[in-house]
Amino acid sequence: MDKLPFADVYTLQILSKAGYKYKNDIPEEWILVDSREVVSTGFYGKVFKCTECNEIVISFSGTDIKNFLRGKADFTSSVQDILNDRNMAMSKLPEQYKNAKDLYRDV
């Protein structure tokens, strides 16, 4: 069977999980192009590129309370994640929105 000219759902799921700071397992035909962390807002994202089809996937991490409780996540980032979640619940744009736009623009 020929490979698809774009990422399938399974690959997107793997890249989505790899978007978290402490996850680095990606399929062999994908490379990490960029990663960005803004501790003051709790933002973290990674950019992946497929070496076979040149597709770009941008993966953003979500609220990472589990790693905070395990002592792996930065306290400031974790607090900012919670504040951003609150803003979204109140129909406000989170501070991380600008960081995500900047990463997208730079790709």
Short mmCIF file of N, CA, C and O in Angstrom, two decimals:
data_model
loop_
_atom_site.label_atom_id
_atom_site.label_comp_id
_atom_site.label_asym_id
_atom_site.label_seq_id
_atom_site.Cartn_x
_atom_site.Cartn_y
_atom_site.Cartn_z
N MET A 1 0.84 -1.18 0.00
CA MET A 1 0.00 0.00 0.00
C MET A 1 0.88 1.25 0.00
O MET A 1 1.82 1.36 0.77
N ASP A 2 0.56 2.19 -0.87
CA ASP A 2 1.32 3.44 -0.94
C ASP A 2 1.05 4.30 0.27
O ASP A 2 -0.03 4.28 0.84
N LYS A 3 2.07 5.08 0.63
CA LYS A 3 1.90 6.01 1.75
C LYS A 3 1.04 7.19 1.32
O LYS A 3 1.07 7.62 0.17
N LEU A 4 0.30 7.72 2.27
CA LEU A 4 -0.51 8.89 2.00
C LEU A 4 0.39 10.12 1.85
O LEU A 4 1.44 10.20 2.47
N PRO A 5 -0.03 11.11 1.03
CA PRO A 5 0.77 12.32 0.88
C PRO A 5 0.59 13.31 2.03
O PRO A 5 0.96 14.46 1.95
N PHE A 6 -0.02 12.83 3.11
CA PHE A 6 -0.25 13.64 4.30
C PHE A 6 -0.35 12.72 5.50
O PHE A 6 -0.46 11.50 5.35
N ALA A 7 -0.31 13.29 6.69
CA ALA A 7 -0.34 12.49 7.91
C ALA A 7 -1.71 11.87 8.11
O ALA A 7 -2.73 12.52 7.93
N ASP A 8 -1.73 10.59 8.49
CA ASP A 8 -2.99 9.94 8.81
C ASP A 8 -3.37 10.25 10.26
O ASP A 8 -2.59 10.88 10.99
N VAL A 9 -4.54 9.85 10.66
CA VAL A 9 -5.05 10.17 11.99
C VAL A 9 -4.15 9.60 13.08
O VAL A 9 -3.88 10.27 14.09
N TYR A 10 -3.64 8.40 12.90
CA TYR A 10 -2.76 7.79 13.90
C TYR A 10 -1.48 8.63 14.08
O TYR A 10 -1.06 8.90 15.20
N THR A 11 -0.88 9.05 12.97
CA THR A 11 0.33 9.86 13.04
C THR A 11 0.05 11.20 13.71
O THR A 11 0.84 11.68 14.53
N LEU A 12 -1.09 11.81 13.38
CA LEU A 12 -1.45 13.08 14.02
C LEU A 12 -1.61 12.92 15.52
O LEU A 12 -1.23 13.80 16.30
N GLN A 13 -2.15 11.77 15.94
CA GLN A 13 -2.29 11.52 17.38
C GLN A 13 -0.92 11.43 18.05
O GLN A 13 -0.70 12.00 19.12
N ILE A 14 0.01 10.74 17.43
CA ILE A 14 1.37 10.61 17.97
C ILE A 14 2.04 11.98 18.05
O ILE A 14 2.65 12.34 19.06
N LEU A 15 1.91 12.78 16.99
CA LEU A 15 2.51 14.11 16.98
C LEU A 15 1.85 15.03 17.99
O LEU A 15 2.50 15.89 18.58
N SER A 16 0.56 14.84 18.21
CA SER A 16 -0.15 15.63 19.23
C SER A 16 0.42 15.34 20.62
O SER A 16 0.70 16.26 21.39
N LYS A 17 0.63 14.08 20.93
CA LYS A 17 1.22 13.72 22.22
C LYS A 17 2.66 14.21 22.31
O LYS A 17 3.12 14.62 23.37
N ALA A 18 3.39 14.18 21.20
CA ALA A 18 4.78 14.62 21.19
C ALA A 18 4.89 16.13 21.37
O ALA A 18 5.98 16.65 21.63
N GLY A 19 3.78 16.85 21.27
CA GLY A 19 3.79 18.29 21.47
C GLY A 19 4.02 18.70 22.90
O GLY A 19 4.32 19.85 23.19
N TYR A 20 3.90 17.76 23.82
CA TYR A 20 4.16 18.07 25.22
C TYR A 20 5.67 18.09 25.46
O TYR A 20 6.43 17.38 24.80
N LYS A 21 6.09 18.88 26.40
CA LYS A 21 7.50 19.11 26.66
C LYS A 21 8.30 17.83 26.90
O LYS A 21 9.43 17.71 26.45
N TYR A 22 7.76 16.88 27.60
CA TYR A 22 8.52 15.70 28.01
C TYR A 22 8.27 14.50 27.11
O TYR A 22 8.65 13.39 27.43
N LYS A 23 7.61 14.72 25.97
CA LYS A 23 7.34 13.64 25.02
C LYS A 23 8.15 13.90 23.76
O LYS A 23 8.10 14.97 23.19
N ASN A 24 8.90 12.91 23.33
CA ASN A 24 9.75 13.11 22.15
C ASN A 24 9.68 11.98 21.14
O ASN A 24 10.44 11.99 20.17
N ASP A 25 8.82 11.01 21.33
CA ASP A 25 8.73 9.88 20.41
C ASP A 25 7.88 10.28 19.20
O ASP A 25 6.70 10.56 19.34
N ILE A 26 8.52 10.31 18.02
CA ILE A 26 7.79 10.64 16.80
C ILE A 26 8.14 9.59 15.74
O ILE A 26 9.19 8.95 15.81
N PRO A 27 7.26 9.43 14.74
CA PRO A 27 7.55 8.47 13.67
C PRO A 27 8.86 8.83 12.96
O PRO A 27 9.23 10.02 12.87
N GLU A 28 9.55 7.83 12.44
CA GLU A 28 10.89 8.05 11.88
C GLU A 28 10.92 8.98 10.67
O GLU A 28 11.95 9.60 10.40
N GLU A 29 9.83 9.09 9.94
CA GLU A 29 9.83 9.98 8.77
C GLU A 29 9.50 11.44 9.13
O GLU A 29 9.39 12.28 8.26
N TRP A 30 9.38 11.72 10.41
CA TRP A 30 9.11 13.08 10.89
C TRP A 30 10.31 13.62 11.65
O TRP A 30 11.00 12.87 12.34
N ILE A 31 10.54 14.92 11.52
CA ILE A 31 11.63 15.57 12.26
C ILE A 31 11.06 16.76 13.04
O ILE A 31 10.06 17.35 12.63
N LEU A 32 11.72 17.07 14.13
CA LEU A 32 11.37 18.26 14.91
C LEU A 32 12.05 19.46 14.26
O LEU A 32 13.26 19.48 14.11
N VAL A 33 11.26 20.44 13.86
CA VAL A 33 11.79 21.63 13.19
C VAL A 33 12.00 22.77 14.17
O VAL A 33 12.96 23.53 14.08
N ASP A 34 11.08 22.90 15.13
CA ASP A 34 11.15 24.01 16.08
C ASP A 34 10.37 23.61 17.33
O ASP A 34 9.46 22.80 17.28
N SER A 35 10.76 24.18 18.44
CA SER A 35 9.96 24.07 19.66
C SER A 35 10.03 25.42 20.35
O SER A 35 11.03 26.13 20.25
N ARG A 36 8.95 25.76 21.02
CA ARG A 36 8.91 27.08 21.65
C ARG A 36 8.21 26.97 23.00
O ARG A 36 7.17 26.36 23.11
N GLU A 37 8.83 27.63 23.99
CA GLU A 37 8.25 27.69 25.32
C GLU A 37 8.26 29.14 25.78
O GLU A 37 9.25 29.84 25.65
N VAL A 38 7.12 29.57 26.32
CA VAL A 38 7.00 30.90 26.91
C VAL A 38 6.49 30.67 28.33
O VAL A 38 5.31 30.50 28.57
N VAL A 39 7.42 30.59 29.27
CA VAL A 39 7.09 30.25 30.66
C VAL A 39 6.10 31.24 31.25
O VAL A 39 5.18 30.85 31.98
N SER A 40 6.24 32.51 30.91
CA SER A 40 5.36 33.52 31.52
C SER A 40 3.88 33.34 31.17
O SER A 40 3.02 33.80 31.91
N THR A 41 3.59 32.64 30.06
CA THR A 41 2.18 32.39 29.70
C THR A 41 1.80 30.92 29.81
O THR A 41 0.64 30.58 29.67
N GLY A 42 2.80 30.05 30.01
CA GLY A 42 2.51 28.62 30.07
C GLY A 42 2.44 27.97 28.70
O GLY A 42 2.03 26.83 28.57
N PHE A 43 2.88 28.68 27.66
CA PHE A 43 2.78 28.16 26.30
C PHE A 43 3.92 27.20 25.99
O PHE A 43 5.07 27.43 26.35
N TYR A 44 3.58 26.11 25.27
CA TYR A 44 4.59 25.20 24.76
C TYR A 44 4.07 24.59 23.47
O TYR A 44 2.93 24.12 23.41
N GLY A 45 4.88 24.63 22.43
CA GLY A 45 4.49 24.06 21.15
C GLY A 45 5.69 23.55 20.39
O GLY A 45 6.82 23.97 20.63
N LYS A 46 5.42 22.62 19.48
CA LYS A 46 6.48 22.06 18.63
C LYS A 46 6.00 22.04 17.18
O LYS A 46 4.81 21.92 16.91
N VAL A 47 6.97 22.13 16.27
CA VAL A 47 6.69 22.06 14.84
C VAL A 47 7.41 20.84 14.29
O VAL A 47 8.62 20.68 14.49
N PHE A 48 6.65 20.00 13.59
CA PHE A 48 7.20 18.79 12.99
C PHE A 48 7.07 18.86 11.47
O PHE A 48 6.13 19.48 10.96
N LYS A 49 8.00 18.22 10.77
CA LYS A 49 7.93 18.16 9.31
C LYS A 49 8.17 16.73 8.86
O LYS A 49 9.08 16.05 9.35
N CYS A 50 7.36 16.30 7.90
CA CYS A 50 7.51 14.97 7.32
C CYS A 50 8.59 15.03 6.24
O CYS A 50 8.50 15.85 5.32
N THR A 51 9.60 14.19 6.35
CA THR A 51 10.69 14.20 5.37
C THR A 51 10.27 13.57 4.05
O THR A 51 10.94 13.77 3.04
N GLU A 52 9.16 12.84 4.04
CA GLU A 52 8.70 12.17 2.83
C GLU A 52 7.71 13.01 2.02
O GLU A 52 7.68 12.93 0.80
N CYS A 53 6.87 13.79 2.70
CA CYS A 53 5.83 14.54 1.99
C CYS A 53 5.87 16.04 2.25
O CYS A 53 5.06 16.79 1.70
N ASN A 54 6.82 16.49 3.08
CA ASN A 54 7.00 17.92 3.41
C ASN A 54 5.82 18.54 4.15
O ASN A 54 5.73 19.77 4.23
N GLU A 55 4.93 17.74 4.68
CA GLU A 55 3.81 18.28 5.46
C GLU A 55 4.35 18.83 6.78
O GLU A 55 5.27 18.27 7.38
N ILE A 56 3.77 19.93 7.23
CA ILE A 56 4.11 20.55 8.51
C ILE A 56 2.96 20.32 9.48
O ILE A 56 1.80 20.50 9.12
N VAL A 57 3.28 19.92 10.70
CA VAL A 57 2.29 19.78 11.76
C VAL A 57 2.77 20.60 12.96
O VAL A 57 3.92 20.47 13.38
N ILE A 58 1.89 21.46 13.46
CA ILE A 58 2.19 22.24 14.65
C ILE A 58 1.38 21.65 15.79
O ILE A 58 0.17 21.50 15.69
N SER A 59 2.06 21.30 16.86
CA SER A 59 1.42 20.67 18.01
C SER A 59 1.60 21.54 19.24
O SER A 59 2.71 21.95 19.55
N PHE A 60 0.48 21.84 19.89
CA PHE A 60 0.51 22.66 21.10
C PHE A 60 0.16 21.79 22.29
O PHE A 60 -0.77 20.98 22.22
N SER A 61 0.88 21.96 23.38
CA SER A 61 0.54 21.20 24.58
C SER A 61 -0.64 21.87 25.27
O SER A 61 -0.87 23.07 25.13
N GLY A 62 -1.38 21.08 26.01
CA GLY A 62 -2.50 21.60 26.78
C GLY A 62 -2.11 21.73 28.24
O GLY A 62 -0.93 21.65 28.60
N THR A 63 -3.07 21.91 29.09
CA THR A 63 -2.81 22.02 30.52
C THR A 63 -2.18 20.72 31.01
O THR A 63 -2.69 19.64 30.76
N ASP A 64 -1.07 20.84 31.70
CA ASP A 64 -0.27 19.67 32.07
C ASP A 64 -0.17 19.53 33.58
O ASP A 64 0.91 19.58 34.16
N ILE A 65 -1.30 19.35 34.22
CA ILE A 65 -1.34 19.24 35.69
C ILE A 65 -0.61 17.98 36.17
O ILE A 65 0.06 18.01 37.21
N LYS A 66 -0.71 16.88 35.42
CA LYS A 66 -0.08 15.63 35.84
C LYS A 66 1.42 15.80 36.07
O LYS A 66 1.95 15.39 37.09
N ASN A 67 2.10 16.43 35.12
CA ASN A 67 3.55 16.62 35.28
C ASN A 67 3.88 17.62 36.37
O ASN A 67 4.91 17.53 37.03
N PHE A 68 3.00 18.60 36.60
CA PHE A 68 3.21 19.53 37.70
C PHE A 68 3.15 18.77 39.03
O PHE A 68 4.00 18.95 39.90
N LEU A 69 2.16 17.91 39.19
CA LEU A 69 2.02 17.14 40.42
C LEU A 69 3.19 16.18 40.63
O LEU A 69 3.54 15.86 41.76
N ARG A 70 3.80 15.73 39.54
CA ARG A 70 4.97 14.85 39.63
C ARG A 70 6.27 15.62 39.82
O ARG A 70 7.34 15.04 39.90
N GLY A 71 6.17 16.96 39.84
CA GLY A 71 7.37 17.78 40.01
C GLY A 71 8.16 17.99 38.74
O GLY A 71 9.29 18.48 38.78
N LYS A 72 7.59 17.64 37.57
CA LYS A 72 8.31 17.79 36.30
C LYS A 72 8.02 19.13 35.62
O LYS A 72 8.83 19.61 34.86
N ALA A 73 6.86 19.69 35.85
CA ALA A 73 6.46 20.92 35.15
C ALA A 73 6.84 22.14 35.97
O ALA A 73 6.87 22.12 37.19
N ASP A 74 7.10 23.21 35.27
CA ASP A 74 7.42 24.49 35.89
C ASP A 74 6.19 25.06 36.59
O ASP A 74 5.09 25.07 36.04
N PHE A 75 6.36 25.55 37.81
CA PHE A 75 5.24 26.07 38.60
C PHE A 75 4.56 27.24 37.88
O PHE A 75 3.34 27.28 37.77
N THR A 76 5.36 28.20 37.38
CA THR A 76 4.79 29.37 36.71
C THR A 76 3.96 28.97 35.50
O THR A 76 2.85 29.47 35.30
N SER A 77 4.49 28.05 34.68
CA SER A 77 3.74 27.59 33.51
C SER A 77 2.44 26.92 33.91
O SER A 77 1.41 27.12 33.28
N SER A 78 2.47 26.11 34.97
CA SER A 78 1.27 25.40 35.42
C SER A 78 0.20 26.37 35.90
O SER A 78 -0.98 26.23 35.58
N VAL A 79 0.61 27.38 36.65
CA VAL A 79 -0.34 28.40 37.12
C VAL A 79 -0.92 29.14 35.92
O VAL A 79 -2.13 29.38 35.84
N GLN A 80 -0.06 29.49 34.97
CA GLN A 80 -0.54 30.19 33.78
C GLN A 80 -1.51 29.32 32.97
O GLN A 80 -2.49 29.83 32.42
N ASP A 81 -1.24 28.02 32.89
CA ASP A 81 -2.17 27.11 32.21
C ASP A 81 -3.55 27.20 32.84
O ASP A 81 -4.57 27.29 32.14
N ILE A 82 -3.60 27.17 34.16
CA ILE A 82 -4.89 27.22 34.87
C ILE A 82 -5.58 28.56 34.63
O ILE A 82 -6.79 28.60 34.38
N LEU A 83 -4.83 29.65 34.66
CA LEU A 83 -5.41 30.96 34.39
C LEU A 83 -5.92 31.06 32.95
O LEU A 83 -6.99 31.63 32.69
N ASN A 84 -5.19 30.48 32.02
CA ASN A 84 -5.63 30.46 30.63
C ASN A 84 -6.90 29.62 30.47
O ASN A 84 -7.81 29.99 29.72
N ASP A 85 -6.97 28.50 31.18
CA ASP A 85 -8.19 27.67 31.14
C ASP A 85 -9.38 28.47 31.66
O ASP A 85 -10.47 28.42 31.10
N ARG A 86 -9.15 29.21 32.73
CA ARG A 86 -10.22 30.05 33.29
C ARG A 86 -10.68 31.09 32.27
O ARG A 86 -11.87 31.30 32.07
N ASN A 87 -9.73 31.74 31.60
CA ASN A 87 -10.10 32.73 30.59
C ASN A 87 -10.93 32.12 29.47
O ASN A 87 -11.92 32.71 29.04
N MET A 88 -10.55 30.94 29.02
CA MET A 88 -11.32 30.28 27.96
C MET A 88 -12.73 29.94 28.45
O MET A 88 -13.70 30.06 27.70
N ALA A 89 -12.84 29.50 29.70
CA ALA A 89 -14.15 29.19 30.26
C ALA A 89 -15.03 30.43 30.34
O ALA A 89 -16.26 30.33 30.31
N MET A 90 -14.39 31.60 30.39
CA MET A 90 -15.13 32.87 30.46
C MET A 90 -15.22 33.53 29.08
O MET A 90 -15.48 34.72 28.96
N SER A 91 -14.99 32.73 28.02
CA SER A 91 -15.05 33.19 26.63
C SER A 91 -14.05 34.31 26.32
O SER A 91 -14.31 35.19 25.51
N LYS A 92 -12.90 34.27 26.97
CA LYS A 92 -11.82 35.22 26.71
C LYS A 92 -10.67 34.48 26.04
O LYS A 92 -10.45 33.30 26.31
N LEU A 93 -9.93 35.18 25.21
CA LEU A 93 -8.74 34.58 24.61
C LEU A 93 -7.67 34.40 25.68
O LEU A 93 -7.39 35.32 26.45
N PRO A 94 -7.05 33.24 25.72
CA PRO A 94 -5.96 33.05 26.69
C PRO A 94 -4.71 33.79 26.22
O PRO A 94 -4.55 34.08 25.04
N GLU A 95 -3.82 34.08 27.17
CA GLU A 95 -2.56 34.75 26.82
C GLU A 95 -1.76 33.92 25.82
O GLU A 95 -1.00 34.47 25.02
N GLN A 96 -1.90 32.62 25.87
CA GLN A 96 -1.14 31.73 24.99
C GLN A 96 -1.55 31.87 23.52
O GLN A 96 -0.81 31.45 22.63
N TYR A 97 -2.69 32.47 23.26
CA TYR A 97 -3.18 32.62 21.88
C TYR A 97 -2.15 33.37 21.03
O TYR A 97 -1.85 32.96 19.91
N LYS A 98 -1.61 34.47 21.55
CA LYS A 98 -0.62 35.24 20.80
C LYS A 98 0.63 34.40 20.55
O LYS A 98 1.21 34.45 19.47
N ASN A 99 1.03 33.62 21.55
CA ASN A 99 2.21 32.76 21.37
C ASN A 99 1.98 31.74 20.26
O ASN A 99 2.88 31.48 19.45
N ALA A 100 0.79 31.16 20.21
CA ALA A 100 0.45 30.18 19.17
C ALA A 100 0.44 30.84 17.79
O ALA A 100 0.97 30.28 16.82
N LYS A 101 -0.12 32.04 17.70
CA LYS A 101 -0.12 32.78 16.44
C LYS A 101 1.30 33.10 15.98
O LYS A 101 1.63 32.98 14.80
N ASP A 102 2.15 33.49 16.92
CA ASP A 102 3.54 33.81 16.59
C ASP A 102 4.27 32.58 16.06
O ASP A 102 5.01 32.67 15.06
N LEU A 103 4.07 31.44 16.69
CA LEU A 103 4.72 30.21 16.23
C LEU A 103 4.22 29.85 14.83
O LEU A 103 5.02 29.53 13.94
N TYR A 104 2.93 29.92 14.61
CA TYR A 104 2.35 29.63 13.29
C TYR A 104 2.93 30.58 12.24
O TYR A 104 3.32 30.15 11.16
N ARG A 105 2.97 31.86 12.56
CA ARG A 105 3.49 32.86 11.63
C ARG A 105 4.96 32.57 11.27
O ARG A 105 5.38 32.72 10.11
N ASP A 106 5.74 32.16 12.25
CA ASP A 106 7.16 31.93 12.02
C ASP A 106 7.45 30.67 11.21
O ASP A 106 8.55 30.52 10.68
N VAL A 107 6.48 29.78 11.14
CA VAL A 107 6.67 28.56 10.36
C VAL A 107 6.51 28.91 8.89
O VAL A 107 7.17 28.52 8.02
#
